[in-house]
PDB file of C-alpha atoms and ligand atoms in Angstrom:
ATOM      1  CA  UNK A   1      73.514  81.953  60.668  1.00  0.00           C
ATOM      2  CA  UNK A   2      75.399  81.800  57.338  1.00  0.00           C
ATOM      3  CA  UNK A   3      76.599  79.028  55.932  1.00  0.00           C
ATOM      4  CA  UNK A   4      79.596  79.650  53.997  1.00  0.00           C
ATOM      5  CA  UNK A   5      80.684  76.351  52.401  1.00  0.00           C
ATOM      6  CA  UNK A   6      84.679  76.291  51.868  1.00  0.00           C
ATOM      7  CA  UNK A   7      85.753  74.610  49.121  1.00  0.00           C
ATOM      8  CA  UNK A   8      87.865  71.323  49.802  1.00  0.00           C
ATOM      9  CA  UNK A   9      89.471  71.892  46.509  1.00  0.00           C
ATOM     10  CA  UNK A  10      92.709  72.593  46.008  1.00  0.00           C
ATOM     11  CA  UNK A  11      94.108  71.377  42.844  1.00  0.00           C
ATOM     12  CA  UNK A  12      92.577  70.504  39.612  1.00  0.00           C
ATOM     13  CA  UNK A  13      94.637  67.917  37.315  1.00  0.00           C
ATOM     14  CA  UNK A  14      93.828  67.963  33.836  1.00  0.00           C
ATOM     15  CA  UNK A  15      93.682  65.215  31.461  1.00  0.00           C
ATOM     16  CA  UNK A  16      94.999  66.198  28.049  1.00  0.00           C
ATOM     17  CA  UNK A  17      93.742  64.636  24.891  1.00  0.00           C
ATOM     18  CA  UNK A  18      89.951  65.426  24.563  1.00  0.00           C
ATOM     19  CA  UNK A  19      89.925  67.874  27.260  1.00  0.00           C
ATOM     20  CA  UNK A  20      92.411  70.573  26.708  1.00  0.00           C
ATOM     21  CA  UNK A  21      92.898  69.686  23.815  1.00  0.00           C
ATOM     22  CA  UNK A  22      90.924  67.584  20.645  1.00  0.00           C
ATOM     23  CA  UNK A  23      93.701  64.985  19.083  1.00  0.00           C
ATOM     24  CA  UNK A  24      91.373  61.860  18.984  1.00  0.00           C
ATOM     25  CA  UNK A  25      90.884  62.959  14.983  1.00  0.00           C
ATOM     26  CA  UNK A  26      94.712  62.723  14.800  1.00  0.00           C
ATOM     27  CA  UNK A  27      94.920  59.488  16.620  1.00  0.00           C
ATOM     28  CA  UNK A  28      92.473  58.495  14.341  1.00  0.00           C
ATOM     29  CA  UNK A  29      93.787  58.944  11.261  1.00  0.00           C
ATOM     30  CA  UNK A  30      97.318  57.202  12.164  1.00  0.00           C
ATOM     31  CA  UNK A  31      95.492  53.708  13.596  1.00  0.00           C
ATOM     32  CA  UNK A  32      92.910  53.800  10.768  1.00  0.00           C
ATOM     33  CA  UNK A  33      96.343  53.845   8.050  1.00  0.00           C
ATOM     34  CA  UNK A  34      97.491  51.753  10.253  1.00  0.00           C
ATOM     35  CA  UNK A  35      94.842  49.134  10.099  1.00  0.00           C
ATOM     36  CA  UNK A  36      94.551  49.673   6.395  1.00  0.00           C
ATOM     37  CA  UNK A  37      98.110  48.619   5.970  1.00  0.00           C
ATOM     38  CA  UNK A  38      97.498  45.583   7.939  1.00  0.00           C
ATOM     39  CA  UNK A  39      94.129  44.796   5.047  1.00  0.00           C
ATOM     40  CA  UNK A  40      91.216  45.624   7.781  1.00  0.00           C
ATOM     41  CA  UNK A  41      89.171  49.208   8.227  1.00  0.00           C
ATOM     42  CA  UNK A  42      89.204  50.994  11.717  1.00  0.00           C
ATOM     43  CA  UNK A  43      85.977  53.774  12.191  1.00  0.00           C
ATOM     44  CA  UNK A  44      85.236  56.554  13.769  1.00  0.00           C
ATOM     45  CA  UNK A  45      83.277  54.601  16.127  1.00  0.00           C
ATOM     46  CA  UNK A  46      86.111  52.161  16.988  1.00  0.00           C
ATOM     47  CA  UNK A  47      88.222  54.959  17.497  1.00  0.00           C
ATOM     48  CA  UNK A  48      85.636  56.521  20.377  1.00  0.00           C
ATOM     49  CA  UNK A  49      86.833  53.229  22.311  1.00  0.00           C
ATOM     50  CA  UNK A  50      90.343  54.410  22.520  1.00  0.00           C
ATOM     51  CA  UNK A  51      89.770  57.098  24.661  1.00  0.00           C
ATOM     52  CA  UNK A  52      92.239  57.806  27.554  1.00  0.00           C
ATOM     53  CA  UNK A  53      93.714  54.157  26.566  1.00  0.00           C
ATOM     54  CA  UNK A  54      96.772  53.732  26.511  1.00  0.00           C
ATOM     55  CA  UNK A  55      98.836  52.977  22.983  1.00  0.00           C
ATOM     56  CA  UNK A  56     100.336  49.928  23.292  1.00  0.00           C
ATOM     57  CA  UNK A  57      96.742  48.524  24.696  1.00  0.00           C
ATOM     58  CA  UNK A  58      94.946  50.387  22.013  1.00  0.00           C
ATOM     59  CA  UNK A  59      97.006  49.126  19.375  1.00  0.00           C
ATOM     60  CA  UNK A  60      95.988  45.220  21.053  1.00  0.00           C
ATOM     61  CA  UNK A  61      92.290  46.132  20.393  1.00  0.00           C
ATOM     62  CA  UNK A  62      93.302  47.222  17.031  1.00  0.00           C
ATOM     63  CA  UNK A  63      94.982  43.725  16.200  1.00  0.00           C
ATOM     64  CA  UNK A  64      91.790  42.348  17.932  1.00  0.00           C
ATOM     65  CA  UNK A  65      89.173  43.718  16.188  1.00  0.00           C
ATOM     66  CA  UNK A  66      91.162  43.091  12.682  1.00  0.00           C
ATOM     67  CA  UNK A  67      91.369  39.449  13.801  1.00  0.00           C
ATOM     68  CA  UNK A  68      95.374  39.638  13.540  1.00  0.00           C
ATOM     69  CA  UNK A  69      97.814  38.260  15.276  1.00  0.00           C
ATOM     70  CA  UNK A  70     101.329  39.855  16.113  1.00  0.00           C
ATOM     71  CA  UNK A  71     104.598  39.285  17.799  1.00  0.00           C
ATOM     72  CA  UNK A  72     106.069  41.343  20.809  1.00  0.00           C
ATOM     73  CA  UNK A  73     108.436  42.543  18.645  1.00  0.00           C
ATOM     74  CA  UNK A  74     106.100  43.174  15.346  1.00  0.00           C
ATOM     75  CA  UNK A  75     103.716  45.381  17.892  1.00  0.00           C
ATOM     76  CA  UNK A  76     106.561  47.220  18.655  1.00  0.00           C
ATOM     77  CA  UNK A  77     107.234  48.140  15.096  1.00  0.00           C
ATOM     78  CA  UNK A  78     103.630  48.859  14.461  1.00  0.00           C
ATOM     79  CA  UNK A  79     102.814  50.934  17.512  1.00  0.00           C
ATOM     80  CA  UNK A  80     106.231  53.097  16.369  1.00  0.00           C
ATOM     81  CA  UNK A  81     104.993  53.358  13.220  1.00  0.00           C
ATOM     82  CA  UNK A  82     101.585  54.642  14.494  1.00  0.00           C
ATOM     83  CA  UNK A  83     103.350  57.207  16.519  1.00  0.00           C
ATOM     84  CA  UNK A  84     105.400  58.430  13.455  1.00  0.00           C
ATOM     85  CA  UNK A  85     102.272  59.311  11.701  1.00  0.00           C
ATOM     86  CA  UNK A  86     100.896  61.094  14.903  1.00  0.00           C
ATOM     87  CA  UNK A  87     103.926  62.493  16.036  1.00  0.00           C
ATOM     88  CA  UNK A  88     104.090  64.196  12.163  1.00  0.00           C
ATOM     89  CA  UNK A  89     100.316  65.588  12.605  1.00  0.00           C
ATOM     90  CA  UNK A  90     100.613  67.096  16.451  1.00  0.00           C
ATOM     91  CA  UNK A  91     104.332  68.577  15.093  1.00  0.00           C
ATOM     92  CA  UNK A  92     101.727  70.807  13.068  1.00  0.00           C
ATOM     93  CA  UNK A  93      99.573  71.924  15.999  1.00  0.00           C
ATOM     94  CA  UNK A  94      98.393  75.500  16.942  1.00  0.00           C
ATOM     95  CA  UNK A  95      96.905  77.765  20.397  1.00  0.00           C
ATOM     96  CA  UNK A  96      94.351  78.118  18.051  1.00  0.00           C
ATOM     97  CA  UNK A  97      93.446  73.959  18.541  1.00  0.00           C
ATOM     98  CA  UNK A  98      92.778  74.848  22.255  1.00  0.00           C
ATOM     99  CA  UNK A  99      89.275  73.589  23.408  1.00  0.00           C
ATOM    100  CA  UNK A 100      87.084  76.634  24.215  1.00  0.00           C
ATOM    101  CA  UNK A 101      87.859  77.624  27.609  1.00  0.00           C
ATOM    102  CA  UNK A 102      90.451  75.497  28.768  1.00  0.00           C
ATOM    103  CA  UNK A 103      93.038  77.987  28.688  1.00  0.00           C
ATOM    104  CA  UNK A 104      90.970  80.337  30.530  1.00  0.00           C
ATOM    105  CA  UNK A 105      89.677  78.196  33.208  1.00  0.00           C
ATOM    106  CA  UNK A 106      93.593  77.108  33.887  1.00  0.00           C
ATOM    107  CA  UNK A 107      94.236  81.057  34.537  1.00  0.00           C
ATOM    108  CA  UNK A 108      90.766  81.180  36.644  1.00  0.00           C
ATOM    109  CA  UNK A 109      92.258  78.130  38.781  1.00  0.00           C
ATOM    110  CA  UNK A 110      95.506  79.806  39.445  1.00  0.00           C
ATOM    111  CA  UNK A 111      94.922  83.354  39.924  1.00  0.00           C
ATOM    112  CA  UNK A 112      92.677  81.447  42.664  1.00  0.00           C
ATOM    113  CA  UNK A 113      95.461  80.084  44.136  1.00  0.00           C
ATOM    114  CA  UNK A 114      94.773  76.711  42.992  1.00  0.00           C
ATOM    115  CA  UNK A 115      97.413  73.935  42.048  1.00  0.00           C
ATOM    116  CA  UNK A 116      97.383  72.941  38.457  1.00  0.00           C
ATOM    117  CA  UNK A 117      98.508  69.813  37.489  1.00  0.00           C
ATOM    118  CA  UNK A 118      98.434  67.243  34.113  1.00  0.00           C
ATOM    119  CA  UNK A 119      97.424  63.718  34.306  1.00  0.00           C
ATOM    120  CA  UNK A 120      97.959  62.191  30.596  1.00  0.00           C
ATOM    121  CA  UNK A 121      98.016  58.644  29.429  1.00  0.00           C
ATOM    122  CA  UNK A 122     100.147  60.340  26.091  1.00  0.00           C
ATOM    123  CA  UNK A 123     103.956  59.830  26.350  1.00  0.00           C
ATOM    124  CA  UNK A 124     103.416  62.675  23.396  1.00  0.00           C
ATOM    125  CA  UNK A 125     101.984  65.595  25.721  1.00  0.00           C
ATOM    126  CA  UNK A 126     105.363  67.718  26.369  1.00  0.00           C
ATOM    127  CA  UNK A 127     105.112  68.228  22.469  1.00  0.00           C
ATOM    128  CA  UNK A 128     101.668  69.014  22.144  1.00  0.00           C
ATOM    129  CA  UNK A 129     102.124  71.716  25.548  1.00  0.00           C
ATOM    130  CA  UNK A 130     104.831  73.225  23.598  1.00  0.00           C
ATOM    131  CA  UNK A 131     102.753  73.276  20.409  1.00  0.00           C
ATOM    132  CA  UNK A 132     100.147  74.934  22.099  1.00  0.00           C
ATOM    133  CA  UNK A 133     102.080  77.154  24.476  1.00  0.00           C
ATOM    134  CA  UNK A 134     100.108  75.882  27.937  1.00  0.00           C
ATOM    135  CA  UNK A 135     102.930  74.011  29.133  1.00  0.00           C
ATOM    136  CA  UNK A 136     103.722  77.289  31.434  1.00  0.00           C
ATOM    137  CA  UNK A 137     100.076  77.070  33.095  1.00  0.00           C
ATOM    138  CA  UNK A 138     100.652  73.394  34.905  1.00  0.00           C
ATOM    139  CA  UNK A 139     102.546  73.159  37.846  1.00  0.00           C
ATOM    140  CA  UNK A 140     103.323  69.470  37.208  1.00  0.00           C
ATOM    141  CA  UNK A 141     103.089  67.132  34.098  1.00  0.00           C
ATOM    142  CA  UNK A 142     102.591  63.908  34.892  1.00  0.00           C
ATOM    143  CA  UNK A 143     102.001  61.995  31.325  1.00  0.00           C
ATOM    144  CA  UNK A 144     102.497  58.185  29.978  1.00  0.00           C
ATOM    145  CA  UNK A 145     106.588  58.440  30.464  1.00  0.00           C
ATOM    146  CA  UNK A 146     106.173  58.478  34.146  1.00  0.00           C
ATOM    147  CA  UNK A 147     103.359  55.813  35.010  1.00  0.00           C
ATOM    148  CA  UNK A 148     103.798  51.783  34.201  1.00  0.00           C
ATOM    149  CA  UNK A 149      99.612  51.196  35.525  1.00  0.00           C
ATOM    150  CA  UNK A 150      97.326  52.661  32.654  1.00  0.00           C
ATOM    151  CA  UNK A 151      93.939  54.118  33.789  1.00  0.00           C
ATOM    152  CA  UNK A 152      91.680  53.365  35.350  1.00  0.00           C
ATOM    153  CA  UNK A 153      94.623  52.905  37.591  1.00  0.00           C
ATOM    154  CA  UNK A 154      95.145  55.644  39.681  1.00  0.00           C
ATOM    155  CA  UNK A 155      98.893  56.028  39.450  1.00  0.00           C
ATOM    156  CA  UNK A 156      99.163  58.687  37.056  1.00  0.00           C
ATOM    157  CA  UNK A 157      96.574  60.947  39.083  1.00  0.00           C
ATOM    158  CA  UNK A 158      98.140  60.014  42.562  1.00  0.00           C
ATOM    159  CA  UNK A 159     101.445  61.249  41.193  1.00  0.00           C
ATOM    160  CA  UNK A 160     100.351  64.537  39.946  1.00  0.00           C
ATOM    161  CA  UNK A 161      98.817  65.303  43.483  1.00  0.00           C
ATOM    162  CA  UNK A 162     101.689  64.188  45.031  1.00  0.00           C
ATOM    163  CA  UNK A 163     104.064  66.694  42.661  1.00  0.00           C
ATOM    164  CA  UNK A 164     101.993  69.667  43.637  1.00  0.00           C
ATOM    165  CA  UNK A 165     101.754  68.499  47.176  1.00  0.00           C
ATOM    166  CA  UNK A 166      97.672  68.225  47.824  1.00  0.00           C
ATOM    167  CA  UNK A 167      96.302  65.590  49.161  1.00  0.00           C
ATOM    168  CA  UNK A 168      94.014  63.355  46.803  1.00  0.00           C
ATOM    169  CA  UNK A 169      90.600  64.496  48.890  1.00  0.00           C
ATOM    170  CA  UNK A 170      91.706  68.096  47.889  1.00  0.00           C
ATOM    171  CA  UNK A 171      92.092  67.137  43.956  1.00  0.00           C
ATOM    172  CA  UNK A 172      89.295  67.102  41.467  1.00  0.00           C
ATOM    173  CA  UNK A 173      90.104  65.477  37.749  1.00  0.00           C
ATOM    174  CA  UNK A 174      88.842  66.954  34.479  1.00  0.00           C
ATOM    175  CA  UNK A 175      88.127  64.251  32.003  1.00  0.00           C
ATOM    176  CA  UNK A 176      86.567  62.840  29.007  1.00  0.00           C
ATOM    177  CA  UNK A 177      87.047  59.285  29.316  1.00  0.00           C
ATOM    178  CA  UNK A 178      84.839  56.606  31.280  1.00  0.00           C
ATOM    179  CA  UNK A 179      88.533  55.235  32.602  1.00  0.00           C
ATOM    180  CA  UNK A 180      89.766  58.153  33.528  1.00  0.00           C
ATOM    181  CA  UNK A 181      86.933  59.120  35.434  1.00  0.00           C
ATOM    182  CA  UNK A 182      87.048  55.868  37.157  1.00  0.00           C
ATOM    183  CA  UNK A 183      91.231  56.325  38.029  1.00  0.00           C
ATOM    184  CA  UNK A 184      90.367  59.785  39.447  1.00  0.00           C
ATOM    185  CA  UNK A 185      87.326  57.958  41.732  1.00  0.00           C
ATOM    186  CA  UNK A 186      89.995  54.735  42.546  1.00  0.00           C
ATOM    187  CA  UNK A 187      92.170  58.052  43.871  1.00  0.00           C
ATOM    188  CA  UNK A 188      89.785  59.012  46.331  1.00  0.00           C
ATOM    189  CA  UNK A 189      89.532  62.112  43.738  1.00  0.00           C
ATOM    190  CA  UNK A 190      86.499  64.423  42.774  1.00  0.00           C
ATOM    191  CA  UNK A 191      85.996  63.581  38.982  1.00  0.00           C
ATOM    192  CA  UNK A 192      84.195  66.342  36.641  1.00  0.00           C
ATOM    193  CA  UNK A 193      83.146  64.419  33.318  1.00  0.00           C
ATOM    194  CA  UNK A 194      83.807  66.454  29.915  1.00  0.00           C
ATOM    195  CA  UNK A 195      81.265  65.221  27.131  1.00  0.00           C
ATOM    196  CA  UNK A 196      78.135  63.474  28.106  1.00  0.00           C
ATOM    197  CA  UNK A 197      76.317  62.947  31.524  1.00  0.00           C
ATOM    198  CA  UNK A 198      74.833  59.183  29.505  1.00  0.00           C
ATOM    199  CA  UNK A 199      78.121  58.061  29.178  1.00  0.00           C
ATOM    200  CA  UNK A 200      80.115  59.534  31.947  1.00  0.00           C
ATOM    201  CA  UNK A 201      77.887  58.190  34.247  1.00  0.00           C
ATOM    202  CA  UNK A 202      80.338  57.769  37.797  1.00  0.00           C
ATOM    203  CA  UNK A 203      81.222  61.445  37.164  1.00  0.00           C
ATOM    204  CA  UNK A 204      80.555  63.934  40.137  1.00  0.00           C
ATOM    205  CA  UNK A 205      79.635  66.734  37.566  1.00  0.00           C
ATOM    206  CA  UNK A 206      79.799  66.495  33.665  1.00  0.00           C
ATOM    207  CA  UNK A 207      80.140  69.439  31.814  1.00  0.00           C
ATOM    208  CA  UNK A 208      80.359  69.874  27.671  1.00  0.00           C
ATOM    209  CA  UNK A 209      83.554  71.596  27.984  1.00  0.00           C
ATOM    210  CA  UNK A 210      85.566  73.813  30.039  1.00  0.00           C
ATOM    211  CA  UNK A 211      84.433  77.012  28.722  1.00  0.00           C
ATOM    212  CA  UNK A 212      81.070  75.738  31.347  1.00  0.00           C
ATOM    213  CA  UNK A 213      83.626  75.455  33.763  1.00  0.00           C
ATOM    214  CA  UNK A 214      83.832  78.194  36.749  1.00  0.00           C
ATOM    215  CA  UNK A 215      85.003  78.360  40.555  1.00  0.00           C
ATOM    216  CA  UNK A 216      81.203  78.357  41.829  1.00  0.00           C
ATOM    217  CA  UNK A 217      80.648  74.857  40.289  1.00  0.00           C
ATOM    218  CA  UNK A 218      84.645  74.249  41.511  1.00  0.00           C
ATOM    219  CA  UNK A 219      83.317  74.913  45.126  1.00  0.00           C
ATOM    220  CA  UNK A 220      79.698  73.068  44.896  1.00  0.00           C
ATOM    221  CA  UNK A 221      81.390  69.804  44.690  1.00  0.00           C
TER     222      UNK A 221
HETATM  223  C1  LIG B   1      95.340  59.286  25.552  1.00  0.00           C
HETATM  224  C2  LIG B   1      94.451  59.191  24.321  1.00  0.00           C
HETATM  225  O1  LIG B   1      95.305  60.569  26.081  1.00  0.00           O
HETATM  226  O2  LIG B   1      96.689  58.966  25.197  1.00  0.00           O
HETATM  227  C3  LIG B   1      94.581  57.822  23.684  1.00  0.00           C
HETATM  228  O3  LIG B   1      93.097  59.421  24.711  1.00  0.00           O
HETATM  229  C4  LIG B   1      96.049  57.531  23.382  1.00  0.00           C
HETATM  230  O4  LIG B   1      93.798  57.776  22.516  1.00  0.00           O
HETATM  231  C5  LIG B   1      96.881  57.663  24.648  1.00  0.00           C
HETATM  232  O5  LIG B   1      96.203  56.227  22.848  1.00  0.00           O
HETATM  233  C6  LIG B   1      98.371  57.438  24.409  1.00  0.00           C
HETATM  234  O6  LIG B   1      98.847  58.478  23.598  1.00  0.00           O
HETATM  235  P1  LIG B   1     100.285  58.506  22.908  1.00  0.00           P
HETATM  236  O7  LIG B   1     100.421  59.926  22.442  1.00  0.00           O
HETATM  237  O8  LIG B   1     101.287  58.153  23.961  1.00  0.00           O
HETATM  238  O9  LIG B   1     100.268  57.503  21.802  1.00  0.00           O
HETATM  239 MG1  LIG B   2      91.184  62.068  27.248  1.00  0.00          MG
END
């Protein structure tokens, strides 16, 4: 007998930053003026802990780590700053910034009849889609304007299912960070790690990027 295995998978949801596309350099540069303003240095390596977190929280690590301490209202101004800075970078964005293969494993996914979807702790990821010219490939964006619990909540994964109506065992998430990993897993998601099988430990599969991506490793999970 021949045992055809059908794949359970149905959509894919995409995180953005670090997977489809590389802005941690940009996000860098902002918080490390940032903290310069403020009379402390930020690294590269503080900057890796940032990952898929969310800005108002990352800019509370920032303030942390500097050993400063900040009204509500003064974090506001700060974190708005920030965003000016990173808002004036992305605004110069290309296609050509696309990670290798992301923009071809979107087109595998759909001509397979697959729901796309994003799932994006960024409340800036409508202007780097439109910057890029993907926004057209996702049928749902589901980014930090719509969810209030930050990963490795669920909410902003459960919500892109829901918008291209599969059921969270049907969805697998593409990410890079260890809390978005953990949000898809708290979904009841499959979870395919981009970077590093050391540090994305919990994933399912980890891949480097998503030009290693293809529907045979889609259906083996
Ligand atoms: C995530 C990034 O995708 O978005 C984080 O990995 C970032 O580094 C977060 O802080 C929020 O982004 P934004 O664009 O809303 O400041
Ligand atoms: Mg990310």
């Amino acid at each position: 007998m021949i045992n055809i295995k059908m794949s359970a998978i149905k959509a894919c949801i995409f995180d953005l930053d670090g997977v489809i596309v590389d802005t941690a350099v940009y996000h860098y540069k902002a918080w490390k003026r940032l903290a310069n303003e403020l009379g402390f240095d930020f690294t590269e390596e503080d900057n890796e802990k940032l990952k898929g977190v969310s800005r108002v929280r990352s800019l509370e690590l920032i303030l942390q780590w500097g050993g400063v301490t900040k009204t509500d209202a003064e974090k506001e101004e700060l974190a708005n700053r920030k965003n000016e800075w990173y808002v004036e970078m992305i605004s110069h964005m290309t296609p050509a910034e696309i990670l290798p293969g992301a923009k071809e494993f979107l087109e595998t996914c759909r001509a397979a009849g697959l729901k796309t979807a994003l799932g994006s702790a960024s409340k800036n990821s409508m202007t780097i889609l439109n910057k890029i010219n993907l926004a057209g490939l996702f049928d749902a964006i589901i980014d930090g304007n719509h969810v209030s619990k930050p990963k490795p909540d669920p909410e902003v994964f459960l919500k892109g299912a829901e918008a291209v109506g599969v059921p969270p065992a049907n969805c697998v998430v593409f990410e890079d960070a260890i809390a978005g990993i953990e949000a898809a897993i708290n979904g009841g998601m499959k979870a395919v790690g981009i970077g590093s099988p050391q540090v994305l430990t919990k994933a399912n599969l980890v891949v480097s990027g998503l030009d290693k991506m293809n529907l045979e490793k889609l259906n083996a999970l």
